Tab-separated table of C-alpha atoms in Angstrom:
chain	number	residue	atom	x	y	z
A	22	MET	CA	0.509	-21.703	14.107
A	23	SER	CA	-2.213	-20.822	11.188
A	24	GLY	CA	-3.671	-17.305	11.506
A	25	GLY	CA	-4.295	-14.207	9.461
A	26	LEU	CA	-4.713	-10.467	9.860
A	27	LEU	CA	-6.340	-7.696	7.589
A	28	VAL	CA	-4.249	-4.581	7.807
A	29	ALA	CA	-7.053	-1.682	6.778
A	30	GLY	CA	-6.511	2.101	6.694
A	31	THR	CA	-8.564	5.203	7.732
A	32	THR	CA	-7.525	6.373	4.197
A	33	SER	CA	-5.429	5.536	0.956
A	34	ASP	CA	-1.900	6.170	1.635
A	35	ALA	CA	-2.353	5.958	5.390
A	36	GLY	CA	0.496	3.347	5.363
A	37	LYS	CA	-1.169	-0.032	4.886
A	38	SER	CA	1.314	-1.199	2.292
A	39	VAL	CA	4.165	-0.742	4.563
A	40	VAL	CA	2.818	-1.717	7.793
A	41	THR	CA	1.744	-5.082	6.241
A	42	ALA	CA	5.531	-5.530	5.069
A	43	GLY	CA	6.878	-4.324	8.367
A	44	ILE	CA	4.454	-7.193	10.022
A	45	CYS	CA	5.671	-9.659	7.519
A	46	ARG	CA	9.507	-9.218	8.103
A	47	TRP	CA	8.891	-9.017	11.802
A	48	LEU	CA	7.093	-12.459	11.494
A	49	VAL	CA	9.590	-13.897	9.353
A	50	ARG	CA	12.516	-12.858	11.772
A	51	GLN	CA	10.769	-14.674	14.495
A	52	GLY	CA	10.587	-18.040	12.240
A	53	VAL	CA	6.951	-17.694	11.009
A	54	LYS	CA	6.350	-18.999	7.662
A	55	VAL	CA	4.259	-15.927	6.318
A	56	ALA	CA	2.825	-14.695	3.196
A	57	PRO	CA	1.035	-11.488	1.678
A	58	PHE	CA	-2.424	-10.971	0.234
A	59	LYS	CA	-4.357	-8.110	-1.223
A	60	ALA	CA	-7.459	-9.441	-2.712
A	61	GLN	CA	-7.840	-6.490	-4.968
A	62	ASN	CA	-5.357	-3.677	-5.999
A	63	MET	CA	-5.756	-0.361	-8.009
A	64	SER	CA	-2.130	0.218	-9.253
A	65	LEU	CA	0.070	1.165	-12.353
A	66	ASN	CA	2.624	0.304	-10.247
A	67	SER	CA	2.838	-4.010	-11.351
A	68	PHE	CA	5.282	-6.506	-11.375
A	69	VAL	CA	5.868	-10.020	-13.321
A	70	THR	CA	6.090	-13.079	-11.150
A	71	THR	CA	8.217	-16.083	-12.379
A	72	GLU	CA	5.263	-17.891	-13.600
A	73	GLY	CA	4.319	-14.737	-15.793
A	74	ALA	CA	1.841	-13.405	-13.922
A	75	GLU	CA	1.125	-9.596	-13.273
A	76	ILE	CA	0.573	-8.043	-9.572
A	77	GLY	CA	1.166	-5.047	-7.683
A	78	ARG	CA	4.449	-3.735	-6.990
A	79	ALA	CA	3.436	-3.706	-3.153
A	80	GLN	CA	2.675	-7.099	-2.715
A	81	ALA	CA	5.900	-8.201	-4.574
A	82	MET	CA	7.617	-6.145	-2.287
A	83	GLN	CA	5.793	-7.578	0.565
A	84	ALA	CA	6.705	-10.989	-0.689
A	85	GLN	CA	10.245	-10.023	-0.320
A	86	ALA	CA	9.831	-8.907	3.135
A	87	CYS	CA	8.608	-12.418	3.915
A	88	ARG	CA	11.922	-13.929	1.979
A	89	ILE	CA	9.558	-15.778	-0.708
A	90	GLU	CA	8.755	-15.493	-4.309
A	91	PRO	CA	5.559	-13.709	-5.047
A	92	THR	CA	2.812	-15.187	-6.931
A	93	ALA	CA	-0.681	-14.533	-8.498
A	94	LEU	CA	-2.267	-15.897	-5.447
A	95	MET	CA	-1.026	-12.834	-3.439
A	96	ASN	CA	-2.971	-10.385	-5.603
A	97	PRO	CA	-5.519	-12.090	-7.451
A	98	VAL	CA	-7.313	-8.934	-8.739
A	99	LEU	CA	-5.323	-6.088	-10.249
A	100	LEU	CA	-7.362	-3.296	-11.871
A	101	LYS	CA	-4.795	-0.816	-13.960
A	102	PRO	CA	-6.647	2.691	-14.919
A	103	GLY	CA	-6.768	3.645	-18.100
A	104	GLY	CA	-8.358	7.288	-17.466
A	105	GLU	CA	-10.924	8.491	-15.012
A	106	GLN	CA	-13.538	6.152	-15.711
A	107	SER	CA	-12.327	2.623	-16.834
A	108	SER	CA	-9.553	-0.154	-15.527
A	109	GLN	CA	-8.081	-2.986	-17.039
A	110	VAL	CA	-9.186	-5.982	-14.899
A	111	VAL	CA	-6.240	-8.313	-14.583
A	112	LEU	CA	-7.223	-11.585	-12.870
A	113	LEU	CA	-4.799	-14.172	-11.563
A	114	GLY	CA	-2.134	-12.439	-13.274
A	115	LYS	CA	-3.651	-11.872	-16.933
A	116	PRO	CA	-5.898	-9.348	-18.380
A	117	VAL	CA	-9.559	-10.227	-18.709
A	118	GLY	CA	-10.877	-7.020	-20.247
A	119	GLU	CA	-11.596	-3.273	-19.466
A	120	LEU	CA	-14.285	-2.375	-17.170
A	121	SER	CA	-15.993	1.237	-16.097
A	122	ALA	CA	-16.213	1.807	-12.575
A	123	ARG	CA	-20.005	1.377	-12.516
A	124	GLY	CA	-19.467	-1.680	-14.448
A	125	TYR	CA	-17.094	-3.283	-11.959
A	126	HIS	CA	-18.826	-2.185	-8.899
A	127	GLY	CA	-21.959	-2.927	-10.428
A	128	GLY	CA	-21.616	-6.879	-10.228
A	129	ARG	CA	-18.395	-7.746	-11.800
A	130	GLN	CA	-16.615	-7.087	-8.247
A	131	GLN	CA	-19.143	-9.613	-6.208
A	132	GLN	CA	-18.515	-12.369	-9.122
A	133	LEU	CA	-14.802	-12.299	-7.901
A	134	LEU	CA	-15.288	-12.937	-4.217
A	135	GLY	CA	-14.978	-16.966	-4.699
A	136	THR	CA	-11.892	-16.391	-6.669
A	137	VAL	CA	-10.375	-13.950	-3.902
A	138	LEU	CA	-11.370	-16.536	-0.895
A	139	ASP	CA	-10.217	-19.383	-2.672
A	140	CYS	CA	-6.588	-17.702	-3.245
A	141	LEU	CA	-6.692	-16.686	0.355
A	142	GLU	CA	-7.421	-20.129	1.088
A	143	GLN	CA	-4.698	-21.652	-0.763
A	144	LEU	CA	-2.118	-19.513	1.123
A	145	ARG	CA	-3.466	-20.030	4.832
A	146	GLY	CA	-2.578	-23.632	3.839
A	147	THR	CA	0.443	-23.377	2.885
A	148	TYR	CA	1.708	-20.550	5.290
A	149	ASP	CA	1.639	-20.209	9.185
A	150	ALA	CA	0.311	-16.797	8.812
A	151	VAL	CA	-1.106	-14.406	6.011
A	152	ILE	CA	-1.018	-10.696	6.497
A	153	CYS	CA	-3.430	-9.002	4.357
A	154	GLU	CA	-3.768	-5.615	3.298
A	155	GLY	CA	-7.239	-3.526	2.634
A	156	ALA	CA	-7.885	-0.966	0.243
A	157	GLY	CA	-8.618	2.642	0.895
A	158	SER	CA	-11.162	2.919	3.726
A	159	PRO	CA	-13.133	-0.094	5.118
A	160	ALA	CA	-15.828	2.386	5.727
A	161	GLU	CA	-16.700	3.295	1.859
A	162	ILE	CA	-20.166	2.798	2.978
A	163	ASN	CA	-21.344	3.252	-0.761
A	164	LEU	CA	-19.145	0.343	-1.434
A	165	ARG	CA	-19.651	-2.300	0.880
A	166	ARG	CA	-22.115	-4.493	-0.677
A	167	THR	CA	-19.571	-5.527	-3.324
A	168	ASP	CA	-16.663	-4.948	-1.122
A	169	ILE	CA	-14.205	-8.118	-1.414
A	170	VAL	CA	-10.779	-6.212	-0.152
A	171	ASN	CA	-11.471	-4.996	3.180
A	172	MET	CA	-14.591	-6.115	5.609
A	173	GLY	CA	-15.855	-8.233	2.840
A	174	ILE	CA	-12.702	-10.600	2.975
A	175	ALA	CA	-12.173	-9.995	6.570
A	176	ARG	CA	-15.870	-11.080	7.576
A	177	ASN	CA	-15.789	-13.859	4.892
A	178	ALA	CA	-12.134	-15.376	5.836
A	179	GLY	CA	-12.512	-14.848	9.808
A	180	LEU	CA	-9.873	-12.197	9.751
A	181	PRO	CA	-9.019	-9.784	12.788
A	182	VAL	CA	-8.761	-6.282	11.442
A	183	LEU	CA	-6.152	-3.803	12.404
A	184	VAL	CA	-7.117	-0.118	11.176
A	185	VAL	CA	-3.709	2.022	10.569
A	186	GLY	CA	-4.197	6.249	10.591
A	187	ASP	CA	-1.445	8.682	9.361
A	188	ILE	CA	-1.267	10.632	12.265
A	189	ASP	CA	1.048	13.122	10.215
A	190	ARG	CA	-2.169	14.237	8.487
A	191	GLY	CA	-3.994	15.054	11.488
A	192	GLY	CA	-7.518	14.185	12.695
A	193	VAL	CA	-6.430	10.285	13.521
A	194	PHE	CA	-8.832	9.917	16.436
A	195	ALA	CA	-11.790	11.098	14.508
A	196	SER	CA	-10.649	9.114	11.701
A	197	PHE	CA	-10.389	5.889	13.739
A	198	PHE	CA	-13.712	6.222	15.724
A	199	GLY	CA	-15.774	7.436	12.478
A	200	THR	CA	-14.312	4.371	10.547
A	201	VAL	CA	-15.385	1.710	13.133
A	202	ALA	CA	-19.075	3.941	13.768
A	203	LEU	CA	-19.719	3.867	10.049
A	204	LEU	CA	-19.485	0.037	10.307
A	205	SER	CA	-22.101	-2.521	10.829
A	206	PRO	CA	-22.283	-4.618	14.057
A	207	GLU	CA	-21.267	-7.480	12.718
A	208	ASP	CA	-17.993	-5.941	10.589
A	209	GLN	CA	-17.189	-4.101	13.711
A	210	ALA	CA	-16.963	-7.124	15.311
A	211	CYS	CA	-14.146	-7.846	13.353
A	212	VAL	CA	-12.358	-4.639	14.059
A	213	ALA	CA	-9.240	-5.534	17.222
A	214	GLY	CA	-7.665	-1.987	17.231
A	215	PHE	CA	-5.638	0.739	15.890
A	216	LEU	CA	-2.083	1.411	14.813
A	217	VAL	CA	-1.001	5.132	14.650
A	218	ASN	CA	1.548	5.432	12.004
A	219	LYS	CA	3.939	8.642	11.242
A	220	PHE	CA	3.972	10.071	14.605
A	221	ARG	CA	6.397	13.180	15.548
A	222	GLY	CA	7.264	13.956	18.910
A	223	ASP	CA	6.715	12.942	22.537
A	224	VAL	CA	4.769	9.886	22.238
A	225	SER	CA	3.394	10.445	26.323
A	226	LEU	CA	1.567	13.258	24.939
A	227	LEU	CA	-0.663	11.118	22.827
A	228	GLU	CA	-1.223	8.509	25.368
A	229	PRO	CA	-4.362	10.450	27.136
A	230	GLY	CA	-5.775	10.408	23.707
A	231	LEU	CA	-5.019	6.613	22.928
A	232	ASP	CA	-6.740	5.944	26.208
A	233	MET	CA	-9.992	8.034	25.722
A	234	LEU	CA	-9.892	6.494	22.177
A	235	HIS	CA	-10.300	3.087	24.041
A	236	GLY	CA	-12.897	4.101	26.614
A	237	LEU	CA	-14.802	5.412	23.539
A	238	THR	CA	-14.711	2.264	21.465
A	239	GLY	CA	-13.226	-0.460	23.444
A	240	ARG	CA	-10.484	-1.147	21.614
A	241	LYS	CA	-6.677	-0.874	21.975
A	242	THR	CA	-4.200	0.547	20.011
A	243	TYR	CA	-1.669	-1.597	19.086
A	244	GLY	CA	1.650	0.462	18.628
A	245	VAL	CA	2.607	3.833	17.554
A	246	LEU	CA	5.133	3.943	14.633
A	247	PRO	CA	7.307	6.977	14.389
A	248	PHE	CA	7.678	9.099	11.452
A	249	ARG	CA	10.668	7.777	9.446
A	250	HIS	CA	12.323	9.244	5.787
A	251	GLY	CA	12.167	6.908	3.158
A	252	LEU	CA	10.227	4.073	3.782
A	253	GLY	CA	7.724	4.386	1.310
A	254	ILE	CA	8.764	1.700	-1.036
A	255	ASP	CA	6.787	0.277	-3.913
A	256	GLU	CA	3.721	1.938	-3.084
A	257	GLU	CA	0.593	1.980	-5.077
A	258	ASP	CA	-2.100	4.568	-4.614
A	259	GLY	CA	-0.103	7.498	-6.104
A	260	LEU	CA	3.290	9.061	-6.979
A	261	ARG	CA	5.763	9.166	-3.655
A	262	VAL	CA	6.419	12.862	-5.160
A	263	SER	CA	5.198	15.853	-6.147
A	264	LEU	CA	4.329	16.302	-9.534
A	265	ARG	CA	7.664	18.302	-9.889
A	266	GLY	CA	9.502	17.250	-6.734
A	267	ALA	CA	12.593	15.329	-5.817
A	268	VAL	CA	12.133	11.569	-5.309
A	269	ARG	CA	11.851	11.235	-1.704
A	270	GLU	CA	14.079	8.315	-1.320
A	271	SER	CA	16.885	9.951	-2.856
A	272	VAL	CA	20.277	9.374	-0.698
A	273	VAL	CA	21.597	12.477	0.943
A	274	ALA	CA	25.280	11.640	-0.085
A	275	PRO	CA	28.022	13.273	-1.786
A	276	PRO	CA	28.911	12.247	-5.079
A	277	LEU	CA	32.029	10.425	-5.648
A	278	GLY	CA	33.107	12.642	-8.275
A	279	GLU	CA	33.417	16.348	-8.377
A	280	ASP	CA	29.730	16.825	-10.056
A	281	VAL	CA	26.180	15.334	-9.252
A	282	LEU	CA	23.987	13.987	-12.143
A	283	ARG	CA	20.850	15.326	-12.930
A	284	VAL	CA	17.887	12.972	-13.960
A	285	ALA	CA	14.592	14.426	-15.444
A	286	VAL	CA	11.613	11.885	-15.597
A	287	CYS	CA	8.825	13.162	-18.046
A	288	ALA	CA	5.862	13.122	-15.371
A	289	VAL	CA	3.333	11.496	-18.406
A	290	PRO	CA	-0.352	11.017	-17.615
A	291	LEU	CA	-1.045	7.357	-16.451
A	292	MET	CA	2.590	6.852	-15.436
A	293	SER	CA	3.420	3.338	-14.649
A	294	ASN	CA	6.168	1.563	-12.790
A	295	PHE	CA	7.633	4.549	-11.901
A	296	THR	CA	9.640	2.627	-9.196
A	297	ASP	CA	12.072	2.219	-12.251
A	298	VAL	CA	13.999	5.237	-11.305
A	299	ASP	CA	14.508	4.434	-7.603
A	300	ALA	CA	17.541	2.668	-8.354
A	301	LEU	CA	18.979	5.930	-9.893
A	302	ALA	CA	17.827	7.626	-6.682
A	303	ALA	CA	19.663	5.280	-4.597
A	304	GLU	CA	22.885	6.125	-6.055
A	305	PRO	CA	24.934	8.982	-4.217
A	306	GLY	CA	25.409	11.833	-6.259
A	307	VAL	CA	22.196	11.394	-8.741
A	308	VAL	CA	19.366	13.567	-7.896
A	309	VAL	CA	15.820	12.308	-9.867
A	310	ARG	CA	13.233	14.842	-10.298
A	311	PHE	CA	9.743	14.517	-12.144
A	312	VAL	CA	9.232	17.380	-14.124
A	313	ASP	CA	6.427	18.574	-16.514
A	314	ARG	CA	7.805	21.598	-18.456
A	315	PRO	CA	10.169	21.738	-21.341
A	316	GLU	CA	12.539	24.226	-19.562
A	317	GLU	CA	12.952	21.654	-16.999
A	318	LEU	CA	14.667	19.603	-19.161
A	319	SER	CA	17.672	22.272	-20.209
A	320	ASP	CA	19.972	21.256	-17.027
A	321	ALA	CA	19.060	17.506	-17.142
A	322	ASP	CA	21.930	15.337	-17.792
A	323	LEU	CA	19.779	12.271	-18.535
A	324	VAL	CA	15.942	12.703	-19.160
A	325	ILE	CA	13.813	9.461	-18.737
A	326	VAL	CA	10.355	9.126	-20.809
A	327	PRO	CA	8.804	6.182	-18.145
A	328	GLY	CA	6.291	3.733	-19.070
A	329	THR	CA	2.525	4.555	-19.150
A	330	ARG	CA	-0.674	2.972	-19.327
A	331	GLY	CA	-1.548	5.310	-22.054
A	332	THR	CA	1.025	5.756	-24.722
A	333	VAL	CA	-0.998	7.602	-27.368
A	334	ARG	CA	-2.337	9.732	-24.405
A	335	ALA	CA	0.972	10.352	-23.045
A	336	LEU	CA	2.477	11.590	-26.677
A	337	GLU	CA	-0.361	14.114	-26.939
A	338	TRP	CA	0.550	15.579	-23.728
A	339	LEU	CA	4.285	15.556	-24.461
A	340	ARG	CA	3.239	17.776	-27.531
A	341	GLU	CA	0.771	19.893	-25.670
A	342	ARG	CA	3.221	20.853	-23.156
A	343	GLY	CA	6.584	21.453	-25.744
A	344	LEU	CA	8.114	18.431	-24.014
A	345	ALA	CA	7.980	16.611	-27.290
A	346	ASP	CA	10.178	19.127	-29.165
A	347	ALA	CA	12.464	19.309	-26.454
A	348	LEU	CA	13.243	15.825	-26.576
A	349	VAL	CA	13.766	15.918	-30.152
A	350	ARG	CA	16.126	18.658	-29.977
A	351	ARG	CA	17.908	17.097	-27.175
A	352	ALA	CA	18.288	13.670	-29.062
A	353	ALA	CA	19.489	15.591	-32.113
A	354	GLU	CA	21.949	17.684	-29.894
A	355	GLN	CA	23.281	14.052	-28.854
A	356	ARG	CA	22.101	14.699	-24.977
A	357	PRO	CA	21.183	11.615	-22.897
A	358	VAL	CA	17.470	10.341	-23.450
A	359	LEU	CA	16.169	6.975	-22.018
A	360	GLY	CA	12.671	5.607	-22.994
A	361	ILE	CA	11.244	2.472	-20.797
A	362	CYS	CA	8.233	0.700	-22.040
A	363	GLY	CA	5.747	3.244	-23.080
A	364	GLY	CA	8.426	5.751	-23.227
A	365	PHE	CA	10.366	3.426	-25.477
A	366	GLN	CA	7.289	3.457	-27.959
A	367	ILE	CA	7.254	7.161	-27.805
A	368	LEU	CA	10.601	7.878	-28.834
A	369	GLY	CA	9.640	5.338	-32.085
A	370	GLU	CA	8.827	6.417	-35.428
A	371	HIS	CA	5.182	4.951	-35.749
A	372	ILE	CA	2.373	3.812	-33.403
A	373	GLU	CA	-0.430	1.526	-34.517
A	374	ASP	CA	-2.852	1.351	-31.735
A	375	ASP	CA	-6.128	-0.371	-31.989
A	376	VAL	CA	-6.043	-1.672	-28.408
A	377	GLU	CA	-5.108	0.686	-25.681
A	378	SER	CA	-6.374	4.046	-26.930
A	379	ARG	CA	-7.871	2.676	-30.315
A	380	ARG	CA	-6.695	6.160	-32.316
A	381	GLY	CA	-5.248	3.941	-34.900
A	382	GLN	CA	-1.928	4.802	-36.511
A	383	VAL	CA	-0.153	7.722	-34.482
A	384	ASP	CA	3.668	9.495	-35.380
A	385	GLY	CA	5.886	8.914	-32.590
A	386	LEU	CA	8.780	11.396	-31.804
A	387	GLY	CA	11.078	9.536	-34.421
A	388	ILE	CA	14.005	9.767	-32.110
A	389	LEU	CA	14.480	5.515	-32.542
A	390	PRO	CA	13.943	3.674	-35.536
A	391	VAL	CA	11.001	1.641	-34.263
A	392	ARG	CA	7.636	0.795	-35.412
A	393	VAL	CA	5.026	-0.412	-32.619
A	394	ARG	CA	1.945	-2.229	-33.295
A	395	PHE	CA	-0.572	-2.812	-30.069
A	396	ALA	CA	-1.413	-6.418	-29.756
A	397	ARG	CA	-4.521	-7.609	-27.800
A	398	GLU	CA	-2.556	-10.182	-25.862
A	399	LYS	CA	-0.245	-8.559	-23.340
A	400	THR	CA	3.377	-9.517	-22.875
A	401	LEU	CA	4.171	-10.728	-19.211
A	402	THR	CA	7.904	-11.823	-19.063
A	403	ARG	CA	10.955	-11.869	-17.224
A	404	PRO	CA	13.927	-11.441	-19.301
A	405	SER	CA	17.785	-11.502	-18.830
A	406	GLY	CA	20.542	-10.485	-21.096
A	407	GLU	CA	23.711	-8.516	-21.014
A	408	ALA	CA	24.467	-4.803	-22.127
A	409	LEU	CA	27.163	-2.354	-21.783
A	410	GLY	CA	28.886	-5.473	-20.859
A	411	GLU	CA	27.167	-6.016	-17.962
A	412	ARG	CA	24.512	-8.635	-16.886
A	413	VAL	CA	20.856	-7.098	-16.819
A	414	GLU	CA	17.371	-8.778	-15.552
A	415	GLY	CA	14.257	-7.181	-15.855
A	416	TYR	CA	10.501	-7.647	-16.728
A	417	GLU	CA	7.977	-6.691	-19.378
A	418	ILE	CA	4.604	-5.640	-19.207
A	419	HIS	CA	3.159	-4.071	-22.804
A	420	HIS	CA	0.739	-4.561	-25.456
A	421	GLY	CA	2.707	-2.922	-27.538
A	422	VAL	CA	4.904	-5.077	-30.209
A	423	ALA	CA	8.511	-3.323	-31.287
A	424	ASP	CA	9.852	-3.625	-34.808
A	425	VAL	CA	13.282	-2.315	-34.336
A	426	THR	CA	14.660	-1.655	-37.970
A	427	GLY	CA	18.149	-0.131	-36.993
A	428	GLY	CA	20.287	1.371	-34.577
A	429	ILE	CA	22.272	-0.631	-31.994
A	430	PRO	CA	20.690	-3.406	-29.985
A	431	PHE	CA	20.001	-2.274	-26.472
A	432	LEU	CA	18.194	-5.035	-24.439
A	433	ASP	CA	15.026	-5.762	-26.305
A	434	GLY	CA	15.132	-2.164	-27.914
A	435	CYS	CA	17.933	0.009	-29.336
A	436	ARG	CA	20.161	2.727	-29.171
A	437	VAL	CA	21.218	5.386	-31.870
A	438	GLY	CA	23.550	8.283	-30.535
A	439	ARG	CA	22.762	9.046	-27.117
A	440	SER	CA	19.067	7.862	-27.043
A	441	TRP	CA	18.233	4.281	-25.884
A	442	GLY	CA	14.883	2.456	-25.709
A	443	THR	CA	13.818	-0.375	-24.003
A	444	HIS	CA	10.670	-2.511	-22.741
A	445	TRP	CA	12.295	-4.033	-19.889
A	446	HIS	CA	11.270	-2.389	-16.309
A	447	GLY	CA	13.748	-2.990	-13.632
A	448	SER	CA	16.731	-2.833	-15.497
A	449	LEU	CA	18.391	-0.253	-13.288
A	450	GLU	CA	18.357	-2.414	-10.450
A	451	SER	CA	21.022	-4.462	-12.049
A	452	ASP	CA	24.046	-3.006	-10.105
A	453	GLY	CA	26.696	-3.352	-12.442
A	454	PHE	CA	24.521	-2.294	-15.764
A	455	ARG	CA	23.426	0.857	-13.776
A	456	ARG	CA	26.717	1.873	-13.211
A	457	ALA	CA	27.894	1.273	-16.713
A	458	PHE	CA	24.996	3.218	-17.770
A	459	LEU	CA	25.550	6.177	-15.391
A	460	ARG	CA	29.079	6.242	-16.714
A	461	GLU	CA	27.910	6.642	-20.358
A	462	VAL	CA	25.492	9.385	-19.326
A	463	ALA	CA	28.398	11.454	-17.766
A	464	ALA	CA	30.624	11.217	-20.498
A	465	ALA	CA	27.993	12.216	-22.761
A	466	ALA	CA	27.107	15.193	-20.598
A	467	GLY	CA	30.516	16.094	-19.504
A	468	ARG	CA	30.171	15.536	-15.905
A	469	ARG	CA	33.000	14.326	-13.801
A	470	PHE	CA	30.457	12.157	-11.944
A	471	VAL	CA	31.690	8.859	-10.683
A	472	PRO	CA	29.118	6.001	-9.813
A	473	ALA	CA	29.546	4.374	-6.263
A	474	PRO	CA	31.389	1.219	-6.852
A	475	ASP	CA	29.774	-0.521	-3.776
A	476	THR	CA	26.223	0.523	-3.905
A	477	SER	CA	23.720	-2.485	-4.146
A	478	PHE	CA	20.303	-1.945	-4.551
A	479	ALA	CA	19.042	-5.089	-3.526
A	480	ALA	CA	21.073	-4.674	-0.270
A	481	LEU	CA	19.268	-1.049	0.219
A	482	ARG	CA	16.212	-2.832	-0.263
A	483	GLU	CA	16.724	-5.163	2.408
A	484	GLU	CA	17.638	-2.668	4.706
A	485	GLN	CA	14.484	-0.846	4.283
A	486	LEU	CA	12.445	-3.869	4.856
A	487	ASP	CA	14.356	-4.663	8.236
A	488	ARG	CA	14.114	-1.015	9.046
A	489	LEU	CA	10.210	-1.673	8.651
A	490	GLY	CA	10.417	-4.957	10.687
A	491	ASP	CA	12.231	-3.000	13.437
A	492	LEU	CA	9.672	-0.285	13.596
A	493	ILE	CA	7.111	-3.194	14.279
A	494	GLU	CA	9.251	-4.473	16.695
A	495	GLN	CA	10.217	-1.571	18.501
A	496	HIS	CA	7.086	0.137	18.647
A	497	ALA	CA	4.144	-2.146	18.393
A	498	ASP	CA	2.961	-4.302	20.933
A	499	THR	CA	4.217	-7.584	19.590
A	500	ASP	CA	2.870	-9.748	22.147
A	501	ALA	CA	-0.825	-8.479	21.630
A	502	LEU	CA	-0.207	-8.639	17.645
A	503	TRP	CA	0.965	-12.377	17.702
A	504	ARG	CA	-2.063	-13.133	19.820
A	505	LEU	CA	-4.379	-11.198	17.032
A	506	ILE	CA	-3.083	-12.939	14.525
A	507	GLU	CA	-3.223	-16.570	16.259
A	508	SER	CA	-6.567	-16.301	17.836
A	509	GLY	CA	-8.558	-13.598	15.823
A	510	ALA	CA	-10.320	-10.402	17.180
A	511	PRO	CA	-11.052	-10.232	21.159
A	512	GLN	CA	-14.628	-11.424	21.730
A	513	GLY	CA	-17.097	-8.933	22.906
A	514	LEU	CA	-15.967	-5.820	21.580
A	515	PRO	CA	-18.745	-3.041	21.958
A	516	PHE	CA	-21.076	-1.587	18.962
A	517	ILE	CA	-20.327	2.084	18.358
A	518	PRO	CA	-23.352	3.697	17.195
A	519	PRO	CA	-24.748	4.540	14.687
A	520	GLY	CA	-23.196	1.916	12.562
A	521	ALA	CA	-23.631	1.400	8.547
A	522	PRO	CA	-26.858	2.925	7.173
A	523	ALA	CA	-29.627	0.373	6.202
């Protein structure tokens, strides 16, 4: 077998990432050697591969679904927004500059098509199947000319396209039909059919609509996936939480001790790698919330200042909202605070930034004895070490270089009293360290909280990936899906007018 598939969506957040992961896990359980691929990703949630390349977290998660190590080939172009108008362009795992949206779509994107196709070809030469993920909608008619991630890659690589629609949002039939009808005849020929995602209720009530959709488009529906809680792992297009809501993946389980532990995460602008707190949310009795008001810190046992693509901007936001003063008071009262990456830099004394914000010298919150200078070269590493008597692994993605002048060493950062800071993302996924850290937090907060002795974040992640594979195996037409991956889109699919505008 040597095949491929592009999973597109009627909208952003239709479920492309998790469907792609589910198909990957289903295939690998059938003994197929499979890899994920996303030509171009826009995300502030990224990961560092073993070769020191930065790629989207979603592709790293999909590689885990395939039971392989992620590589830069799986996500050759990563865009990291730095504001409303510009993004850092990461090519083959390394930053190559900042571009405005107009500059990127005005020419730079099309120049990358050759690189993208070469990466895909290398994967297809190594694996039996490559499951590709699109971005946004394939019917963005204003961007089709320079598209390298949806129909552009499908056409150039000869990939069949499966369009995913989120029925929970409503309007899925119109979205399916409209998506196809806005594509050119050549693009429409690649669209094999549809997959309904997040369905609630009796599927027999949906079937007449699916039959009518088939009559209107000549394309079948390859499955109806039921709604399942807690499957939105390592997504990329936005927070899986409301701004001030609880993390959806929080385990609904009673604490082992007498108390729960409350964690408040400051919802700073351009928040990056908010997946760092998923491991905390997986602990029974730990309640994780994102907050944006100082009064919401008052009952928190631990406050986390997370990573951000705009450290100085996030610092200003904290000051504008009164959160900065609340953090300083909290640290002085010896109440636990953890800064991760950009959050670590914010907790320091001084920031010199001529790279990210170009604001020059800025005072930090002064909670930790750290001075930060932004370098043009980005640090991309996978460090490991010990902290609190436990083995820890993580990954670093930052321009800021920290000069730690005091405190107690903590990973690559430091600790002063009950305030900790580190550049290491992912450290809380190390089970022993996470338990030791939570015990310290609970003791400092005076909570009778006991970490579960057997919570394995890696095992929970595997369970989630298996659940995604189960969804595909149990609710998709896997025989038809297999033929699609192996043989491509059916021949003779009808054209649906009006097609793409000239």
